[in-house]
Short mmCIF file of C-alpha atoms in Angstrom, two decimals:
data_model
loop_
_atom_site.label_atom_id
_atom_site.label_comp_id
_atom_site.label_asym_id
_atom_site.label_seq_id
_atom_site.Cartn_x
_atom_site.Cartn_y
_atom_site.Cartn_z
CA ASN A 4 0.00 0.00 0.00
CA ALA A 5 1.93 3.03 -1.25
CA GLY A 6 -0.47 5.76 -0.05
CA VAL A 7 0.04 8.99 -1.99
CA THR A 8 2.78 9.03 -4.61
CA GLN A 9 4.06 12.28 -6.08
CA THR A 10 6.48 12.68 -8.95
CA PRO A 11 8.97 14.14 -9.47
CA LYS A 12 10.61 14.75 -6.08
CA PHE A 13 12.75 17.60 -7.39
CA GLN A 14 12.56 19.79 -10.48
CA VAL A 15 14.35 22.84 -11.76
CA LEU A 16 12.67 24.86 -14.50
CA LYS A 17 13.53 27.96 -16.44
CA THR A 18 11.03 30.80 -16.51
CA GLY A 19 8.40 30.11 -19.14
CA GLN A 20 8.83 26.34 -19.21
CA SER A 21 5.87 24.09 -18.51
CA MET A 22 5.60 20.94 -16.48
CA THR A 23 3.08 18.61 -14.88
CA LEU A 24 3.31 17.30 -11.33
CA GLN A 25 1.79 13.87 -10.99
CA CYS A 26 -0.08 12.54 -7.98
CA ALA A 27 -1.65 9.14 -7.48
CA GLN A 28 -3.29 7.50 -4.47
CA ASP A 29 -4.19 3.87 -4.01
CA MET A 30 -6.60 4.23 -1.09
CA ASN A 31 -9.74 4.76 -3.16
CA HIS A 32 -10.17 8.24 -1.68
CA ASN A 33 -12.74 10.59 -3.15
CA SER A 34 -11.07 13.92 -2.39
CA MET A 35 -7.65 15.05 -3.56
CA TYR A 36 -5.78 18.32 -3.01
CA TRP A 37 -2.78 20.26 -4.26
CA TYR A 38 -0.94 22.64 -1.92
CA ARG A 39 2.14 24.78 -2.07
CA GLN A 40 4.34 25.62 0.86
CA ASP A 41 6.77 28.48 0.73
CA PRO A 42 9.73 28.65 3.13
CA GLY A 43 8.67 29.33 6.71
CA MET A 44 5.00 29.46 5.77
CA GLY A 45 1.95 27.26 6.08
CA LEU A 46 0.27 25.30 3.32
CA ARG A 47 -1.85 27.11 0.80
CA LEU A 48 -4.50 25.32 -1.22
CA ILE A 49 -4.06 25.62 -4.99
CA TYR A 50 -6.83 23.38 -6.32
CA TYR A 51 -8.86 20.53 -5.01
CA SER A 52 -11.09 17.79 -6.33
CA ALA A 53 -13.88 16.82 -3.99
CA SER A 54 -14.71 13.79 -6.10
CA GLU A 55 -13.84 12.23 -9.43
CA GLY A 56 -14.96 14.51 -12.23
CA THR A 57 -14.90 17.75 -10.23
CA THR A 58 -12.20 20.32 -9.59
CA ASP A 59 -12.35 23.65 -7.78
CA LYS A 60 -10.05 26.57 -7.13
CA GLY A 61 -8.42 27.00 -3.79
CA GLU A 62 -6.67 30.01 -2.30
CA VAL A 63 -3.90 30.46 -4.90
CA PRO A 64 -4.98 28.95 -8.26
CA ASN A 65 -3.46 31.52 -10.63
CA GLY A 66 -0.79 30.07 -12.91
CA TYR A 67 -1.93 26.49 -12.38
CA ASN A 68 -4.32 24.00 -13.92
CA VAL A 69 -5.39 20.60 -12.69
CA SER A 70 -6.85 17.41 -14.07
CA ARG A 71 -8.62 14.70 -12.11
CA LEU A 72 -7.81 12.00 -14.62
CA ASN A 73 -9.63 9.28 -12.68
CA LYS A 74 -10.28 8.50 -9.05
CA ARG A 75 -6.61 7.66 -8.43
CA GLU A 76 -4.83 10.49 -10.20
CA PHE A 77 -4.83 14.26 -9.80
CA SER A 78 -2.22 16.21 -11.74
CA LEU A 79 -1.08 19.82 -11.40
CA ARG A 80 0.19 21.72 -14.45
CA LEU A 81 2.27 24.85 -14.66
CA GLU A 82 1.81 26.20 -18.18
CA SER A 83 4.45 28.93 -18.02
CA ALA A 84 6.53 28.70 -14.87
CA ALA A 85 7.48 31.87 -12.99
CA PRO A 86 10.06 32.37 -10.21
CA SER A 87 7.16 33.10 -7.83
CA GLN A 88 6.13 29.46 -8.25
CA THR A 89 9.32 28.25 -6.61
CA SER A 90 7.97 26.26 -3.70
CA VAL A 91 7.40 22.80 -2.27
CA TYR A 92 4.24 21.23 -3.62
CA PHE A 93 2.23 18.66 -1.72
CA CYS A 94 -0.54 16.43 -2.98
CA ALA A 95 -2.97 14.93 -0.49
CA SER A 96 -6.02 12.69 -0.46
CA ILE A 97 -8.74 11.88 2.04
CA ASP A 98 -12.02 10.07 2.33
CA TRP A 99 -14.09 12.29 4.59
CA GLY A 100 -15.94 10.21 7.13
CA GLU A 101 -13.43 7.34 7.05
CA GLY A 102 -11.18 8.41 9.94
CA ASN A 103 -10.80 11.88 8.42
CA ILE A 104 -7.07 11.49 8.08
CA GLN A 105 -5.57 13.32 5.14
CA TYR A 106 -2.66 11.47 3.57
CA PHE A 107 0.09 13.56 2.04
CA GLY A 108 2.63 12.78 -0.62
CA ALA A 109 6.31 13.34 0.11
CA GLY A 110 6.34 16.65 -1.76
CA THR A 111 7.93 18.07 -4.91
CA ARG A 112 10.60 20.71 -4.50
CA LEU A 113 10.35 23.02 -7.51
CA SER A 114 12.77 25.79 -8.36
CA VAL A 115 12.03 28.20 -11.18
CA LEU A 116 15.05 30.19 -12.32
CA GLU B 17 -12.66 34.89 1.17
CA ASP B 18 -12.11 32.23 3.81
CA LYS B 19 -9.42 32.95 6.37
CA VAL B 20 -7.71 31.00 9.16
CA VAL B 21 -5.35 32.89 11.45
CA GLN B 22 -3.02 31.25 13.93
CA SER B 23 -1.18 32.81 16.83
CA PRO B 24 1.46 33.14 17.98
CA LEU B 25 3.59 32.83 14.85
CA SER B 26 6.29 31.10 16.85
CA LEU B 27 7.29 30.38 20.40
CA VAL B 28 10.16 28.91 22.32
CA VAL B 29 9.57 26.94 25.50
CA HIS B 30 11.52 24.58 27.75
CA GLU B 31 10.78 20.93 28.27
CA GLY B 32 7.97 20.45 30.73
CA ASP B 33 6.23 23.72 29.89
CA THR B 34 2.61 23.90 28.71
CA VAL B 35 1.87 25.44 25.34
CA THR B 36 -1.42 26.89 24.07
CA LEU B 37 -1.83 27.54 20.36
CA ASN B 38 -4.66 29.67 19.02
CA CYS B 39 -6.62 29.45 15.81
CA SER B 40 -9.39 31.76 14.67
CA TYR B 41 -11.35 31.19 11.50
CA GLU B 42 -13.76 32.79 9.10
CA VAL B 43 -14.92 30.01 6.82
CA THR B 44 -18.09 30.15 4.79
CA ASN B 45 -20.20 27.00 5.21
CA PHE B 46 -17.87 25.83 7.95
CA ARG B 47 -18.04 22.15 8.78
CA SER B 48 -15.03 21.28 10.93
CA LEU B 49 -11.58 22.31 12.10
CA LEU B 50 -8.47 20.17 11.87
CA TRP B 51 -5.06 20.35 13.51
CA TYR B 52 -1.88 18.98 11.94
CA LYS B 53 1.72 18.68 13.08
CA GLN B 54 4.43 19.26 10.51
CA GLU B 55 8.01 18.33 11.20
CA LYS B 56 10.38 17.85 8.32
CA LYS B 57 8.08 16.84 5.53
CA ALA B 58 4.34 16.39 5.06
CA PRO B 59 1.89 17.22 7.86
CA THR B 60 0.48 14.52 10.09
CA PHE B 61 -3.07 14.58 11.38
CA LEU B 62 -3.76 15.37 15.03
CA PHE B 63 -7.43 16.19 15.55
CA MET B 64 -10.66 16.92 13.78
CA LEU B 65 -13.22 19.00 15.67
CA THR B 66 -16.80 19.29 14.56
CA SER B 67 -18.78 20.08 17.71
CA SER B 68 -18.38 23.04 20.03
CA GLY B 69 -17.16 22.55 23.58
CA ILE B 70 -16.12 18.91 23.31
CA GLU B 71 -12.46 18.43 24.10
CA LYS B 72 -10.47 15.93 22.12
CA LYS B 73 -7.41 14.41 23.77
CA SER B 74 -4.51 12.37 22.57
CA GLY B 75 -1.80 11.84 25.16
CA ARG B 76 -0.40 15.22 26.12
CA LEU B 77 -2.27 17.01 23.34
CA SER B 78 -5.81 18.30 23.58
CA SER B 79 -7.97 20.60 21.52
CA ILE B 80 -11.34 22.28 21.72
CA LEU B 81 -13.55 24.20 19.31
CA ASP B 82 -15.78 27.21 19.97
CA LYS B 83 -18.14 27.62 17.02
CA LYS B 84 -19.80 30.69 18.49
CA GLU B 85 -16.56 32.66 18.85
CA LEU B 86 -15.00 30.97 15.79
CA PHE B 87 -11.80 29.74 17.35
CA SER B 88 -9.98 26.66 18.49
CA ILE B 89 -7.06 26.03 20.82
CA LEU B 90 -4.50 23.28 20.86
CA ASN B 91 -2.82 22.55 24.19
CA ILE B 92 0.37 20.61 24.70
CA THR B 93 1.25 19.76 28.29
CA ALA B 94 4.62 18.60 29.65
CA THR B 95 6.29 19.49 26.36
CA GLN B 96 9.16 17.40 25.04
CA THR B 97 11.77 18.21 22.42
CA GLY B 98 9.90 15.91 20.03
CA ASP B 99 6.99 18.35 20.11
CA SER B 100 9.11 20.87 18.19
CA ALA B 101 7.27 21.36 14.90
CA ILE B 102 4.96 23.63 12.99
CA TYR B 103 1.34 23.20 14.07
CA LEU B 104 -1.24 23.86 11.38
CA CYS B 105 -4.89 24.71 11.86
CA VAL B 106 -7.27 24.02 8.96
CA GLY B 107 -10.86 25.06 8.36
CA LYS B 108 -12.98 22.65 6.38
CA ALA B 109 -16.01 23.94 4.50
CA ALA B 110 -18.87 22.23 2.77
CA GLY B 111 -17.70 20.72 -0.49
CA ASN B 112 -14.48 19.65 1.21
CA LYS B 113 -12.60 22.87 0.64
CA LEU B 114 -9.74 23.30 3.11
CA THR B 115 -8.19 26.58 4.24
CA PHE B 116 -4.91 26.36 6.13
CA GLY B 117 -3.65 28.82 8.71
CA GLY B 118 -0.09 30.06 8.48
CA GLY B 119 1.06 27.76 11.25
CA THR B 120 2.68 28.22 14.66
CA ARG B 121 6.31 27.20 14.91
CA VAL B 122 7.04 25.63 18.30
CA LEU B 123 10.58 25.04 19.52
CA VAL B 124 11.00 23.05 22.73
CA LYS B 125 14.44 23.41 24.29
CA PRO B 126 15.87 20.76 26.61
#
């Protein structure tokens, strides 16, 4: 049981490049989330998917897009990376009502030069 | 816009001290409040509070929610160096939207 798997673990981009962060969970959870965490700060919600087939904006959605490909996978895309998007990105999943424990991936450390 | 504010931003205590962390929230269609502990990597779940006035306890940690005054506190008694972490407060709204507070950084010195 792998839990939540994020790839890649590290990435360096140049300004203007695009990339997709992948996230998959094997716990059959309905809800999945993407967060960013800047140094010394708390987590901020980028986008979330309450259930398969739905996605909604969080606190800081600008510059990002998401796709809930199926129940397992929720990807985050940066179309044109900017230095302000340098951060650590976390994916998480949860099944509300089943223990209410949110499982997090290990994080992706992204640097945009 | 939903908002969760934690205080203090950081604190330093000595082993054995008691710590109280504060969290106030303004969350539309509020459903519950969660506390997480974050050490080096991803946060780990501590508590989920849905009802006002009912204390949840886990070892030396306890938490309570006041839905009238829109705040929650997290208490840590007899602190240990292993309690050093960032503590995150999260408001959960209908539709499963989560809003995180900025966190309180706790450092417990021996």
